[in-house]
Phi, psi and omega in degrees: 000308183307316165289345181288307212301321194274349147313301183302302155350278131030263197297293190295330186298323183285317175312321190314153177225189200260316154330294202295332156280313186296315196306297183315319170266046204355044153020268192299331194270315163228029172264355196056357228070007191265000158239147169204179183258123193260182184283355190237359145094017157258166181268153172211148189265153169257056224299319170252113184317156170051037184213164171265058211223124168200153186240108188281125204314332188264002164267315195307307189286312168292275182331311163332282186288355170301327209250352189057014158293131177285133170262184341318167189223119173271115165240161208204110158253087186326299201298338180279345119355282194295305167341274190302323191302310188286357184263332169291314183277352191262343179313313183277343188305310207260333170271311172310334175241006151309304209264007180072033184267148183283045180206194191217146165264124168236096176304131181243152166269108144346116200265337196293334160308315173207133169250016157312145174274320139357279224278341178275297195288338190287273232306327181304297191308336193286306175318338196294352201249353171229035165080012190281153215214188190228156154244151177239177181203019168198183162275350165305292176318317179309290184311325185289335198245339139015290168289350175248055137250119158264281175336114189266009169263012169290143187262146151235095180270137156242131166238175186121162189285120169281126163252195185271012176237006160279322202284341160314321205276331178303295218282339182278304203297297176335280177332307173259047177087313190326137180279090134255146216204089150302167188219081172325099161253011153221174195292344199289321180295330162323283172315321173293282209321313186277356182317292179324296228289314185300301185323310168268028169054023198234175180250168169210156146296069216228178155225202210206110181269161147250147131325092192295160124275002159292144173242156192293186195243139140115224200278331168229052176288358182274325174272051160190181126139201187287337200274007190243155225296341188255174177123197209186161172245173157310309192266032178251323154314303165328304167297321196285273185323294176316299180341310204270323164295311147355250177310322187077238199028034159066026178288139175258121180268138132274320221200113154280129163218169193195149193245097173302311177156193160255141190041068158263126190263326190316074218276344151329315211283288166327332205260310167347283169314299186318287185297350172274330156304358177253337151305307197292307161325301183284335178287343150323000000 
């Protein structure tokens, strides 16, 4: 029996074909193409849509070792980079003129996903041409992504909780032409930013998250809707706004922005926010 089995064993193993590996790691479902199964049964990327041009990871690896670079080893192909920036922004690009609406979407990169630098300026370069911009969430991240606005129309948001020598180091950035746009997540911060703004004889610029009352779906609905711990509540807007035609001196609100939550498959949940944040909005 033990010799039957290591035939069959054998037989199928002679049987595998290079389809019967993409299928299994189901390939073709999430590389969009940019990864496939070559004729020698390795994976290989394709880096640029729409070209046969493709490079296989294990001549990639075999050269490594040639050359005696140590592993692990990170390969990183920037045009697939380039790819996804531009498929995203033209998606909307496309939708926005499908649907007559009278505005432009402007994508910000998160730094906190990758602060390589390489990996900041292709997405910055790719993007440039439909306005895309970076968020930071801390002062670290804030000071990192600083040196790529070469541009003073690059957006920059910072959200994450501020103290005063962040919101100081924004209000320099301000001064100094750049589009950065803090994101007041409490009345305290408001309060710090225009303090500043006055002491240094200056305007600022800000936006404002609120707090819904819709709430998000799944594993992390607790971090959005009214129950979450970041955010302005409705009557702290309300106060926030008297405030700010009070003192005057030309501080400008720009931007609402508000957080549901993450991975909502609930597209109700979603429709939900939009109108309310669109109420909240024209009443403003």
């Amino acid at each position: 029996m033990a010799g039957a089995d290591i035939r069959n064993d054998a037989d199928r193993a002679d049987a595998w074909t290079v389809a019967d590996a993409a299928e299994l790691y189901r390939i073709n479902v999430w590389s969009d193409g940019f990864f496939v199964v070559n004729d020698k049964g390795h994976v290989a990327v394709r880096p640029f849509e729409d070209e046969a041009l493709s490079i296989d990871v294990m001549d990639v690896v075999a050269e490594a070792r040639r050359r005696n670079v140590g592993f692990p080893l990170l390969l990183r192909f920037q045009e697939v980079l380039r790819a996804r920036v531009r498929r995203l922004c033209q998606s909307f690009a496309d939708a926005i003129a499908d649907s007559g609406y009278g505005n432009e979407y402007r994508a910000v990169y998160p730094i906190k996903v990758n602060q390589l630098h390489e990996v900041v300026e292709e997405v910055l370069d790719a993007g440039k041409p439909y306005g895309l911009g970076l968020e930071c969430g801390s002062k670290a991240e804030l000071v990192a992504t600083l040196p790529h606005l070469g541009s003073d129309e690059t957006l920059l948001i910072c959200n994450g909780v501020k103290d005063p020598s962040m919101l100081a180091l924004i209000l320099s950035a301000q001064r100094l032409g750049k589009n950065v746009i803090p994101v007041m997540e409490k009345y305290a911060e408001f309060e710090q930013l225009t303090g500043l703004a006055e002491e240094a004889g200056a305007t600022t610029r800000f936006g404002v998250r609120i707090r819904l009352r819709t709430a998000g779906a799944g594993r992390w609905a607790d971090s959005g809707g009214y129950r979450s711990k970041f955010g302005i509540s409705l009557p702290e807007l309300i106060e926030l706004v008297g405030r700010l035609e009070a003192i005057g001196g030309g501080h400008e609100f720009v931007l609402l922005h508000f957080h549901l939550g993450s991975q909502i498959s609930d597209i109700q949940r979603l429709k939900q926010a939009a109108k309310e944040v669109a109420q909240i909005y024209a009443d403003l």
